[in-house]
Amino acid sequence: NALPGAALDADADTAARVQFWQDGGYSVYYLNTTGGWTRISGNAAADKMEAGTGFWLTLPARAATEAVYLQGELLTCVQSNALDTGFGLFSLACTTNCTLGGLDFSGAYAGARPTLGDQVLIPDGTGAGYTAYYYGKKRGTASATWLDGGLNDATGVALPAGRAFWFKRVGTT
């Protein structure tokens, strides 16, 4: 089984799925009855996920209590990623939790108002929404920082090890 703990399924609509950004679009695969991955959409010529690629794993509702284990290489070097305009999916390739303020987003854009600056969106745990944090300056402060929706300091917000999050790049500098 390519994904220990996940149920195998002949139906792509109810099977475990993985999707990742590749060559300008999402590649989507489902876990078939033989334990292999079958491509639903995406570039067939590039059926390979490069090291460091962020991905979403969706398990069917019946698998909610199953443990899933992923195997592979853990990168131990410092990584640098370009912050392109729009949404970027990032994951923490570390074995311990960190905080939003502990990440180095050099070049993050602080808008004229905090809600107009770059954003980090963290899944809220319900499977249906996100909590947004904004990069900006509070009134009367000289430097930008991460703020929550109430414009409170969010630098201490915990990011669990291995958790993925979206970075929304709204600025251009």
PDB file of N, CA, C and O in Angstrom, residues 45-124:
ATOM      1  N   ALA A  45       3.240  13.636 -18.167  1.00  0.00           N
ATOM      2  CA  ALA A  45       4.685  13.541 -18.409  1.00  0.00           C
ATOM      3  C   ALA A  45       5.498  13.863 -17.159  1.00  0.00           C
ATOM      4  O   ALA A  45       6.692  13.599 -17.111  1.00  0.00           O
ATOM      5  N   ALA A  46       4.852  14.428 -16.159  1.00  0.00           N
ATOM      6  CA  ALA A  46       5.578  14.827 -14.946  1.00  0.00           C
ATOM      7  C   ALA A  46       4.988  14.147 -13.713  1.00  0.00           C
ATOM      8  O   ALA A  46       4.705  14.778 -12.720  1.00  0.00           O
ATOM      9  N   ASP A  47       4.785  12.844 -13.783  1.00  0.00           N
ATOM     10  CA  ASP A  47       4.191  12.103 -12.673  1.00  0.00           C
ATOM     11  C   ASP A  47       5.197  11.875 -11.549  1.00  0.00           C
ATOM     12  O   ASP A  47       5.416  10.748 -11.108  1.00  0.00           O
ATOM     13  N   LYS A  48       5.809  12.925 -11.114  1.00  0.00           N
ATOM     14  CA  LYS A  48       6.792  12.825 -10.039  1.00  0.00           C
ATOM     15  C   LYS A  48       6.668  14.052  -9.153  1.00  0.00           C
ATOM     16  O   LYS A  48       6.583  15.170  -9.643  1.00  0.00           O
ATOM     17  N   MET A  49       6.647  13.815  -7.854  1.00  0.00           N
ATOM     18  CA  MET A  49       6.596  14.911  -6.901  1.00  0.00           C
ATOM     19  C   MET A  49       8.019  15.149  -6.403  1.00  0.00           C
ATOM     20  O   MET A  49       8.625  14.276  -5.807  1.00  0.00           O
ATOM     21  N   GLU A  50       8.549  16.329  -6.689  1.00  0.00           N
ATOM     22  CA  GLU A  50       9.915  16.657  -6.294  1.00  0.00           C
ATOM     23  C   GLU A  50      10.014  16.858  -4.788  1.00  0.00           C
ATOM     24  O   GLU A  50       9.046  17.249  -4.136  1.00  0.00           O
ATOM     25  N   ALA A  51      11.187  16.616  -4.227  1.00  0.00           N
ATOM     26  CA  ALA A  51      11.433  16.842  -2.793  1.00  0.00           C
ATOM     27  C   ALA A  51      11.101  18.288  -2.460  1.00  0.00           C
ATOM     28  O   ALA A  51      11.424  19.195  -3.212  1.00  0.00           O
ATOM     29  N   GLY A  52      10.420  18.482  -1.349  1.00  0.00           N
ATOM     30  CA  GLY A  52      10.059  19.821  -0.908  1.00  0.00           C
ATOM     31  C   GLY A  52       8.727  20.309  -1.439  1.00  0.00           C
ATOM     32  O   GLY A  52       8.279  21.393  -1.087  1.00  0.00           O
ATOM     33  N   THR A  53       8.061  19.517  -2.276  1.00  0.00           N
ATOM     34  CA  THR A  53       6.772  19.920  -2.835  1.00  0.00           C
ATOM     35  C   THR A  53       5.686  19.805  -1.771  1.00  0.00           C
ATOM     36  O   THR A  53       5.558  18.794  -1.106  1.00  0.00           O
ATOM     37  N   GLY A  54       4.897  20.856  -1.610  1.00  0.00           N
ATOM     38  CA  GLY A  54       3.746  20.806  -0.707  1.00  0.00           C
ATOM     39  C   GLY A  54       2.599  20.076  -1.386  1.00  0.00           C
ATOM     40  O   GLY A  54       2.454  20.129  -2.612  1.00  0.00           O
ATOM     41  N   PHE A  55       1.784  19.384  -0.626  1.00  0.00           N
ATOM     42  CA  PHE A  55       0.658  18.666  -1.215  1.00  0.00           C
ATOM     43  C   PHE A  55      -0.477  18.569  -0.211  1.00  0.00           C
ATOM     44  O   PHE A  55      -0.291  18.710   0.995  1.00  0.00           O
ATOM     45  N   TRP A  56      -1.676  18.364  -0.738  1.00  0.00           N
ATOM     46  CA  TRP A  56      -2.856  18.139   0.090  1.00  0.00           C
ATOM     47  C   TRP A  56      -3.211  16.667   0.002  1.00  0.00           C
ATOM     48  O   TRP A  56      -3.262  16.086  -1.080  1.00  0.00           O
ATOM     49  N   LEU A  57      -3.470  16.065   1.143  1.00  0.00           N
ATOM     50  CA  LEU A  57      -3.927  14.684   1.212  1.00  0.00           C
ATOM     51  C   LEU A  57      -5.348  14.724   1.741  1.00  0.00           C
ATOM     52  O   LEU A  57      -5.598  15.265   2.820  1.00  0.00           O
ATOM     53  N   THR A  58      -6.278  14.197   0.974  1.00  0.00           N
ATOM     54  CA  THR A  58      -7.678  14.160   1.380  1.00  0.00           C
ATOM     55  C   THR A  58      -8.080  12.711   1.582  1.00  0.00           C
ATOM     56  O   THR A  58      -7.960  11.894   0.661  1.00  0.00           O
ATOM     57  N   LEU A  59      -8.543  12.397   2.782  1.00  0.00           N
ATOM     58  CA  LEU A  59      -9.001  11.046   3.077  1.00  0.00           C
ATOM     59  C   LEU A  59     -10.523  11.024   3.085  1.00  0.00           C
ATOM     60  O   LEU A  59     -11.153  12.001   3.474  1.00  0.00           O
ATOM     61  N   PRO A  60     -11.137   9.914   2.671  1.00  0.00           N
ATOM     62  CA  PRO A  60     -12.597   9.831   2.713  1.00  0.00           C
ATOM     63  C   PRO A  60     -13.088   9.879   4.155  1.00  0.00           C
ATOM     64  O   PRO A  60     -12.340   9.566   5.088  1.00  0.00           O
ATOM     65  N   ALA A  61     -14.333  10.279   4.355  1.00  0.00           N
ATOM     66  CA  ALA A  61     -14.900  10.430   5.703  1.00  0.00           C
ATOM     67  C   ALA A  61     -14.768   9.148   6.519  1.00  0.00           C
ATOM     68  O   ALA A  61     -14.512   9.193   7.717  1.00  0.00           O
ATOM     69  N   ARG A  62     -14.877   8.003   5.881  1.00  0.00           N
ATOM     70  CA  ARG A  62     -14.794   6.734   6.612  1.00  0.00           C
ATOM     71  C   ARG A  62     -13.406   6.492   7.196  1.00  0.00           C
ATOM     72  O   ARG A  62     -13.203   5.653   8.039  1.00  0.00           O
ATOM     73  N   ALA A  63     -12.406   7.237   6.713  1.00  0.00           N
ATOM     74  CA  ALA A  63     -11.028   7.038   7.157  1.00  0.00           C
ATOM     75  C   ALA A  63     -10.642   7.986   8.293  1.00  0.00           C
ATOM     76  O   ALA A  63      -9.486   8.073   8.653  1.00  0.00           O
ATOM     77  N   ALA A  64     -11.613   8.677   8.862  1.00  0.00           N
ATOM     78  CA  ALA A  64     -11.328   9.706   9.866  1.00  0.00           C
ATOM     79  C   ALA A  64     -10.536   9.188  11.063  1.00  0.00           C
ATOM     80  O   ALA A  64      -9.805   9.934  11.690  1.00  0.00           O
ATOM     81  N   THR A  65     -10.683   7.907  11.389  1.00  0.00           N
ATOM     82  CA  THR A  65      -9.987   7.384  12.563  1.00  0.00           C
ATOM     83  C   THR A  65      -8.758   6.558  12.195  1.00  0.00           C
ATOM     84  O   THR A  65      -8.117   5.999  13.066  1.00  0.00           O
ATOM     85  N   GLU A  66      -8.443   6.479  10.927  1.00  0.00           N
ATOM     86  CA  GLU A  66      -7.288   5.691  10.514  1.00  0.00           C
ATOM     87  C   GLU A  66      -6.006   6.500  10.653  1.00  0.00           C
ATOM     88  O   GLU A  66      -5.972   7.687  10.372  1.00  0.00           O
ATOM     89  N   ALA A  67      -4.929   5.847  11.092  1.00  0.00           N
ATOM     90  CA  ALA A  67      -3.619   6.500  11.149  1.00  0.00           C
ATOM     91  C   ALA A  67      -2.972   6.381   9.780  1.00  0.00           C
ATOM     92  O   ALA A  67      -3.028   5.333   9.151  1.00  0.00           O
ATOM     93  N   VAL A  68      -2.386   7.460   9.313  1.00  0.00           N
ATOM     94  CA  VAL A  68      -1.715   7.470   8.019  1.00  0.00           C
ATOM     95  C   VAL A  68      -0.264   7.849   8.247  1.00  0.00           C
ATOM     96  O   VAL A  68       0.036   8.793   8.964  1.00  0.00           O
ATOM     97  N   TYR A  69       0.639   7.091   7.634  1.00  0.00           N
ATOM     98  CA  TYR A  69       2.068   7.339   7.791  1.00  0.00           C
ATOM     99  C   TYR A  69       2.676   7.631   6.431  1.00  0.00           C
ATOM    100  O   TYR A  69       2.447   6.911   5.471  1.00  0.00           O
ATOM    101  N   LEU A  70       3.429   8.707   6.351  1.00  0.00           N
ATOM    102  CA  LEU A  70       4.102   9.061   5.114  1.00  0.00           C
ATOM    103  C   LEU A  70       5.584   8.824   5.289  1.00  0.00           C
ATOM    104  O   LEU A  70       6.153   9.139   6.328  1.00  0.00           O
ATOM    105  N   GLN A  71       6.193   8.259   4.273  1.00  0.00           N
ATOM    106  CA  GLN A  71       7.615   7.983   4.328  1.00  0.00           C
ATOM    107  C   GLN A  71       8.338   8.805   3.282  1.00  0.00           C
ATOM    108  O   GLN A  71       7.778   9.143   2.249  1.00  0.00           O
ATOM    109  N   GLY A  72       9.575   9.120   3.560  1.00  0.00           N
ATOM    110  CA  GLY A  72      10.365   9.869   2.594  1.00  0.00           C
ATOM    111  C   GLY A  72      11.514  10.555   3.283  1.00  0.00           C
ATOM    112  O   GLY A  72      11.740  10.379   4.468  1.00  0.00           O
ATOM    113  N   GLU A  73      12.212  11.357   2.521  1.00  0.00           N
ATOM    114  CA  GLU A  73      13.365  12.063   3.054  1.00  0.00           C
ATOM    115  C   GLU A  73      12.933  13.312   3.793  1.00  0.00           C
ATOM    116  O   GLU A  73      12.026  14.010   3.376  1.00  0.00           O
ATOM    117  N   LEU A  74      13.583  13.615   4.893  1.00  0.00           N
ATOM    118  CA  LEU A  74      13.358  14.845   5.636  1.00  0.00           C
ATOM    119  C   LEU A  74      14.514  15.778   5.321  1.00  0.00           C
ATOM    120  O   LEU A  74      15.677  15.447   5.542  1.00  0.00           O
ATOM    121  N   LEU A  75      14.190  16.926   4.753  1.00  0.00           N
ATOM    122  CA  LEU A  75      15.229  17.890   4.416  1.00  0.00           C
ATOM    123  C   LEU A  75      15.745  18.541   5.700  1.00  0.00           C
ATOM    124  O   LEU A  75      14.973  18.940   6.557  1.00  0.00           O
ATOM    125  N   THR A  76      17.042  18.638   5.828  1.00  0.00           N
ATOM    126  CA  THR A  76      17.625  19.229   7.040  1.00  0.00           C
ATOM    127  C   THR A  76      18.287  20.568   6.768  1.00  0.00           C
ATOM    128  O   THR A  76      18.820  21.178   7.664  1.00  0.00           O
ATOM    129  N   CYS A  77      18.247  21.013   5.536  1.00  0.00           N
ATOM    130  CA  CYS A  77      18.884  22.285   5.198  1.00  0.00           C
ATOM    131  C   CYS A  77      17.864  23.420   5.281  1.00  0.00           C
ATOM    132  O   CYS A  77      16.660  23.194   5.309  1.00  0.00           O
ATOM    133  N   VAL A  78      18.357  24.636   5.329  1.00  0.00           N
ATOM    134  CA  VAL A  78      17.492  25.807   5.302  1.00  0.00           C
ATOM    135  C   VAL A  78      16.950  25.958   3.891  1.00  0.00           C
ATOM    136  O   VAL A  78      17.697  25.854   2.920  1.00  0.00           O
ATOM    137  N   GLN A  79      15.644  26.150   3.784  1.00  0.00           N
ATOM    138  CA  GLN A  79      15.030  26.284   2.473  1.00  0.00           C
ATOM    139  C   GLN A  79      14.641  27.725   2.226  1.00  0.00           C
ATOM    140  O   GLN A  79      14.265  28.442   3.140  1.00  0.00           O
ATOM    141  N   SER A  80      14.718  28.134   0.983  1.00  0.00           N
ATOM    142  CA  SER A  80      14.307  29.472   0.586  1.00  0.00           C
ATOM    143  C   SER A  80      13.344  29.323  -0.574  1.00  0.00           C
ATOM    144  O   SER A  80      13.622  28.606  -1.531  1.00  0.00           O
ATOM    145  N   ASN A  81      12.197  29.957  -0.458  1.00  0.00           N
ATOM    146  CA  ASN A  81      11.190  29.872  -1.510  1.00  0.00           C
ATOM    147  C   ASN A  81      10.792  31.264  -1.960  1.00  0.00           C
ATOM    148  O   ASN A  81      10.679  32.175  -1.148  1.00  0.00           O
ATOM    149  N   ALA A  82      10.552  31.423  -3.253  1.00  0.00           N
ATOM    150  CA  ALA A  82      10.084  32.693  -3.784  1.00  0.00           C
ATOM    151  C   ALA A  82       8.648  32.927  -3.344  1.00  0.00           C
ATOM    152  O   ALA A  82       7.848  32.003  -3.272  1.00  0.00           O
ATOM    153  N   LEU A  83       8.330  34.173  -3.033  1.00  0.00           N
ATOM    154  CA  LEU A  83       6.978  34.545  -2.653  1.00  0.00           C
ATOM    155  C   LEU A  83       6.321  35.193  -3.865  1.00  0.00           C
ATOM    156  O   LEU A  83       6.370  36.400  -4.052  1.00  0.00           O
ATOM    157  N   ASP A  84       5.739  34.370  -4.716  1.00  0.00           N
ATOM    158  CA  ASP A  84       5.090  34.863  -5.921  1.00  0.00           C
ATOM    159  C   ASP A  84       3.737  35.461  -5.583  1.00  0.00           C
ATOM    160  O   ASP A  84       3.111  35.089  -4.592  1.00  0.00           O
ATOM    161  N   THR A  85       3.247  36.372  -6.430  1.00  0.00           N
ATOM    162  CA  THR A  85       1.936  36.972  -6.232  1.00  0.00           C
ATOM    163  C   THR A  85       0.870  35.888  -6.254  1.00  0.00           C
ATOM    164  O   THR A  85       0.916  34.983  -7.080  1.00  0.00           O
ATOM    165  N   GLY A  86      -0.069  35.982  -5.342  1.00  0.00           N
ATOM    166  CA  GLY A  86      -1.144  35.005  -5.236  1.00  0.00           C
ATOM    167  C   GLY A  86      -0.877  34.024  -4.112  1.00  0.00           C
ATOM    168  O   GLY A  86      -0.135  34.318  -3.176  1.00  0.00           O
ATOM    169  N   PHE A  87      -1.480  32.853  -4.187  1.00  0.00           N
ATOM    170  CA  PHE A  87      -1.372  31.853  -3.135  1.00  0.00           C
ATOM    171  C   PHE A  87      -0.197  30.909  -3.372  1.00  0.00           C
ATOM    172  O   PHE A  87       0.031  30.470  -4.492  1.00  0.00           O
ATOM    173  N   GLY A  88       0.520  30.589  -2.310  1.00  0.00           N
ATOM    174  CA  GLY A  88       1.584  29.593  -2.335  1.00  0.00           C
ATOM    175  C   GLY A  88       1.375  28.643  -1.180  1.00  0.00           C
ATOM    176  O   GLY A  88       1.067  29.068  -0.069  1.00  0.00           O
ATOM    177  N   LEU A  89       1.516  27.357  -1.414  1.00  0.00           N
ATOM    178  CA  LEU A  89       1.354  26.348  -0.368  1.00  0.00           C
ATOM    179  C   LEU A  89       2.721  26.022   0.206  1.00  0.00           C
ATOM    180  O   LEU A  89       3.646  25.684  -0.522  1.00  0.00           O
ATOM    181  N   PHE A  90       2.858  26.146   1.514  1.00  0.00           N
ATOM    182  CA  PHE A  90       4.109  25.874   2.197  1.00  0.00           C
ATOM    183  C   PHE A  90       3.875  24.840   3.288  1.00  0.00           C
ATOM    184  O   PHE A  90       2.796  24.747   3.848  1.00  0.00           O
ATOM    185  N   SER A  91       4.903  24.077   3.578  1.00  0.00           N
ATOM    186  CA  SER A  91       4.834  23.146   4.698  1.00  0.00           C
ATOM    187  C   SER A  91       6.104  23.289   5.511  1.00  0.00           C
ATOM    188  O   SER A  91       7.114  23.784   5.024  1.00  0.00           O
ATOM    189  N   LEU A  92       6.028  22.867   6.750  1.00  0.00           N
ATOM    190  CA  LEU A  92       7.171  22.962   7.649  1.00  0.00           C
ATOM    191  C   LEU A  92       7.884  21.622   7.679  1.00  0.00           C
ATOM    192  O   LEU A  92       7.365  20.650   8.210  1.00  0.00           O
ATOM    193  N   ALA A  93       9.055  21.585   7.088  1.00  0.00           N
ATOM    194  CA  ALA A  93       9.836  20.346   7.066  1.00  0.00           C
ATOM    195  C   ALA A  93      10.711  20.302   8.310  1.00  0.00           C
ATOM    196  O   ALA A  93      11.923  20.331   8.253  1.00  0.00           O
ATOM    197  N   CYS A  94      10.049  20.253   9.451  1.00  0.00           N
ATOM    198  CA  CYS A  94      10.793  20.214  10.706  1.00  0.00           C
ATOM    199  C   CYS A  94      10.100  19.228  11.644  1.00  0.00           C
ATOM    200  O   CYS A  94       8.959  18.845  11.424  1.00  0.00           O
ATOM    201  N   THR A  95      10.794  18.840  12.675  1.00  0.00           N
ATOM    202  CA  THR A  95      10.255  17.836  13.599  1.00  0.00           C
ATOM    203  C   THR A  95       9.697  18.444  14.873  1.00  0.00           C
ATOM    204  O   THR A  95       9.207  17.723  15.727  1.00  0.00           O
ATOM    205  N   THR A  96       9.789  19.752  15.019  1.00  0.00           N
ATOM    206  CA  THR A  96       9.242  20.426  16.204  1.00  0.00           C
ATOM    207  C   THR A  96       8.360  21.584  15.768  1.00  0.00           C
ATOM    208  O   THR A  96       8.500  22.111  14.668  1.00  0.00           O
ATOM    209  N   ASN A  97       7.464  21.982  16.648  1.00  0.00           N
ATOM    210  CA  ASN A  97       6.590  23.115  16.360  1.00  0.00           C
ATOM    211  C   ASN A  97       7.415  24.394  16.283  1.00  0.00           C
ATOM    212  O   ASN A  97       8.498  24.488  16.855  1.00  0.00           O
ATOM    213  N   CYS A  98       6.899  25.373  15.577  1.00  0.00           N
ATOM    214  CA  CYS A  98       7.513  26.693  15.553  1.00  0.00           C
ATOM    215  C   CYS A  98       6.386  27.716  15.643  1.00  0.00           C
ATOM    216  O   CYS A  98       5.219  27.353  15.766  1.00  0.00           O
ATOM    217  N   THR A  99       6.735  28.981  15.613  1.00  0.00           N
ATOM    218  CA  THR A  99       5.726  30.028  15.699  1.00  0.00           C
ATOM    219  C   THR A  99       5.739  30.862  14.429  1.00  0.00           C
ATOM    220  O   THR A  99       6.721  30.878  13.687  1.00  0.00           O
ATOM    221  N   LEU A 100       4.653  31.564  14.211  1.00  0.00           N
ATOM    222  CA  LEU A 100       4.555  32.432  13.041  1.00  0.00           C
ATOM    223  C   LEU A 100       5.693  33.456  13.043  1.00  0.00           C
ATOM    224  O   LEU A 100       6.306  33.710  12.018  1.00  0.00           O
ATOM    225  N   GLY A 101       6.010  34.011  14.208  1.00  0.00           N
ATOM    226  CA  GLY A 101       7.095  34.977  14.316  1.00  0.00           C
ATOM    227  C   GLY A 101       8.467  34.356  14.151  1.00  0.00           C
ATOM    228  O   GLY A 101       9.446  35.055  13.892  1.00  0.00           O
ATOM    229  N   GLY A 102       8.562  33.038  14.270  1.00  0.00           N
ATOM    230  CA  GLY A 102       9.833  32.349  14.142  1.00  0.00           C
ATOM    231  C   GLY A 102      10.217  32.033  12.710  1.00  0.00           C
ATOM    232  O   GLY A 102      11.331  31.606  12.441  1.00  0.00           O
ATOM    233  N   LEU A 103       9.289  32.234  11.782  1.00  0.00           N
ATOM    234  CA  LEU A 103       9.571  31.996  10.369  1.00  0.00           C
ATOM    235  C   LEU A 103      10.150  33.257   9.753  1.00  0.00           C
ATOM    236  O   LEU A 103       9.765  34.361  10.107  1.00  0.00           O
ATOM    237  N   ASP A 104      11.055  33.090   8.841  1.00  0.00           N
ATOM    238  CA  ASP A 104      11.694  34.231   8.191  1.00  0.00           C
ATOM    239  C   ASP A 104      11.043  34.468   6.840  1.00  0.00           C
ATOM    240  O   ASP A 104      11.362  33.805   5.861  1.00  0.00           O
ATOM    241  N   PHE A 105      10.116  35.409   6.807  1.00  0.00           N
ATOM    242  CA  PHE A 105       9.482  35.794   5.555  1.00  0.00           C
ATOM    243  C   PHE A 105      10.117  37.090   5.073  1.00  0.00           C
ATOM    244  O   PHE A 105       9.469  38.126   4.962  1.00  0.00           O
ATOM    245  N   SER A 106      11.400  37.044   4.797  1.00  0.00           N
ATOM    246  CA  SER A 106      12.106  38.223   4.296  1.00  0.00           C
ATOM    247  C   SER A 106      11.412  38.709   3.037  1.00  0.00           C
ATOM    248  O   SER A 106      11.126  37.932   2.139  1.00  0.00           O
ATOM    249  N   GLY A 107      11.125  39.980   3.001  1.00  0.00           N
ATOM    250  CA  GLY A 107      10.467  40.541   1.830  1.00  0.00           C
ATOM    251  C   GLY A 107       8.956  40.504   1.898  1.00  0.00           C
ATOM    252  O   GLY A 107       8.292  40.871   0.928  1.00  0.00           O
ATOM    253  N   ALA A 108       8.383  40.065   3.028  1.00  0.00           N
ATOM    254  CA  ALA A 108       6.925  40.085   3.147  1.00  0.00           C
ATOM    255  C   ALA A 108       6.452  41.535   3.046  1.00  0.00           C
ATOM    256  O   ALA A 108       7.120  42.462   3.495  1.00  0.00           O
ATOM    257  N   TYR A 109       5.303  41.735   2.432  1.00  0.00           N
ATOM    258  CA  TYR A 109       4.774  43.068   2.169  1.00  0.00           C
ATOM    259  C   TYR A 109       3.810  43.482   3.267  1.00  0.00           C
ATOM    260  O   TYR A 109       2.855  42.768   3.578  1.00  0.00           O
ATOM    261  N   ALA A 110       4.042  44.668   3.838  1.00  0.00           N
ATOM    262  CA  ALA A 110       3.139  45.248   4.833  1.00  0.00           C
ATOM    263  C   ALA A 110       2.287  46.295   4.128  1.00  0.00           C
ATOM    264  O   ALA A 110       2.808  47.270   3.597  1.00  0.00           O
ATOM    265  N   GLY A 111       0.983  46.085   4.091  1.00  0.00           N
ATOM    266  CA  GLY A 111       0.097  47.023   3.411  1.00  0.00           C
ATOM    267  C   GLY A 111      -0.112  48.289   4.213  1.00  0.00           C
ATOM    268  O   GLY A 111       0.308  48.421   5.362  1.00  0.00           O
ATOM    269  N   ALA A 112      -0.796  49.270   3.585  1.00  0.00           N
ATOM    270  CA  ALA A 112      -1.115  50.531   4.245  1.00  0.00           C
ATOM    271  C   ALA A 112      -1.966  50.267   5.491  1.00  0.00           C
ATOM    272  O   ALA A 112      -1.881  50.985   6.480  1.00  0.00           O
ATOM    273  N   ARG A 113      -2.764  49.220   5.414  1.00  0.00           N
ATOM    274  CA  ARG A 113      -3.498  48.711   6.586  1.00  0.00           C
ATOM    275  C   ARG A 113      -3.114  47.244   6.699  1.00  0.00           C
ATOM    276  O   ARG A 113      -2.863  46.585   5.687  1.00  0.00           O
ATOM    277  N   PRO A 114      -3.076  46.713   7.914  1.00  0.00           N
ATOM    278  CA  PRO A 114      -2.645  45.310   8.068  1.00  0.00           C
ATOM    279  C   PRO A 114      -3.394  44.317   7.189  1.00  0.00           C
ATOM    280  O   PRO A 114      -2.807  43.402   6.645  1.00  0.00           O
ATOM    281  N   THR A 115      -4.702  44.519   7.000  1.00  0.00           N
ATOM    282  CA  THR A 115      -5.466  43.561   6.198  1.00  0.00           C
ATOM    283  C   THR A 115      -5.150  43.662   4.707  1.00  0.00           C
ATOM    284  O   THR A 115      -5.614  42.846   3.925  1.00  0.00           O
ATOM    285  N   LEU A 116      -4.332  44.645   4.311  1.00  0.00           N
ATOM    286  CA  LEU A 116      -3.928  44.785   2.913  1.00  0.00           C
ATOM    287  C   LEU A 116      -2.531  44.233   2.656  1.00  0.00           C
ATOM    288  O   LEU A 116      -2.030  44.276   1.540  1.00  0.00           O
ATOM    289  N   GLY A 117      -1.878  43.737   3.694  1.00  0.00           N
ATOM    290  CA  GLY A 117      -0.546  43.166   3.553  1.00  0.00           C
ATOM    291  C   GLY A 117      -0.601  41.682   3.225  1.00  0.00           C
ATOM    292  O   GLY A 117      -1.676  41.087   3.110  1.00  0.00           O
ATOM    293  N   ASP A 118       0.577  41.079   3.062  1.00  0.00           N
ATOM    294  CA  ASP A 118       0.651  39.633   2.823  1.00  0.00           C
ATOM    295  C   ASP A 118      -0.030  38.886   3.962  1.00  0.00           C
ATOM    296  O   ASP A 118      -0.133  39.390   5.081  1.00  0.00           O
ATOM    297  N   GLN A 119      -0.491  37.684   3.671  1.00  0.00           N
ATOM    298  CA  GLN A 119      -1.252  36.912   4.652  1.00  0.00           C
ATOM    299  C   GLN A 119      -0.744  35.482   4.755  1.00  0.00           C
ATOM    300  O   GLN A 119      -0.233  34.931   3.786  1.00  0.00           O
ATOM    301  N   VAL A 120      -0.921  34.906   5.934  1.00  0.00           N
ATOM    302  CA  VAL A 120      -0.732  33.477   6.155  1.00  0.00           C
ATOM    303  C   VAL A 120      -2.086  32.931   6.563  1.00  0.00           C
ATOM    304  O   VAL A 120      -2.742  33.483   7.455  1.00  0.00           O
ATOM    305  N   LEU A 121      -2.533  31.874   5.894  1.00  0.00           N
ATOM    306  CA  LEU A 121      -3.808  31.239   6.213  1.00  0.00           C
ATOM    307  C   LEU A 121      -3.531  29.828   6.704  1.00  0.00           C
ATOM    308  O   LEU A 121      -2.966  29.008   5.985  1.00  0.00           O
ATOM    309  N   ILE A 122      -3.944  29.563   7.939  1.00  0.00           N
ATOM    310  CA  ILE A 122      -3.681  28.276   8.582  1.00  0.00           C
ATOM    311  C   ILE A 122      -5.005  27.526   8.728  1.00  0.00           C
ATOM    312  O   ILE A 122      -5.981  28.094   9.222  1.00  0.00           O
ATOM    313  N   PRO A 123      -5.064  26.263   8.281  1.00  0.00           N
ATOM    314  CA  PRO A 123      -6.311  25.490   8.451  1.00  0.00           C
ATOM    315  C   PRO A 123      -6.773  25.544   9.905  1.00  0.00           C
ATOM    316  O   PRO A 123      -5.979  25.409  10.828  1.00  0.00           O
ATOM    317  N   ASP A 124      -8.083  25.770  10.088  1.00  0.00           N
ATOM    318  CA  ASP A 124      -8.614  25.941  11.447  1.00  0.00           C
ATOM    319  C   ASP A 124      -8.945  24.632  12.156  1.00  0.00           C
ATOM    320  O   ASP A 124      -9.427  24.637  13.276  1.00  0.00           O
TER     321      ASP A 124
END
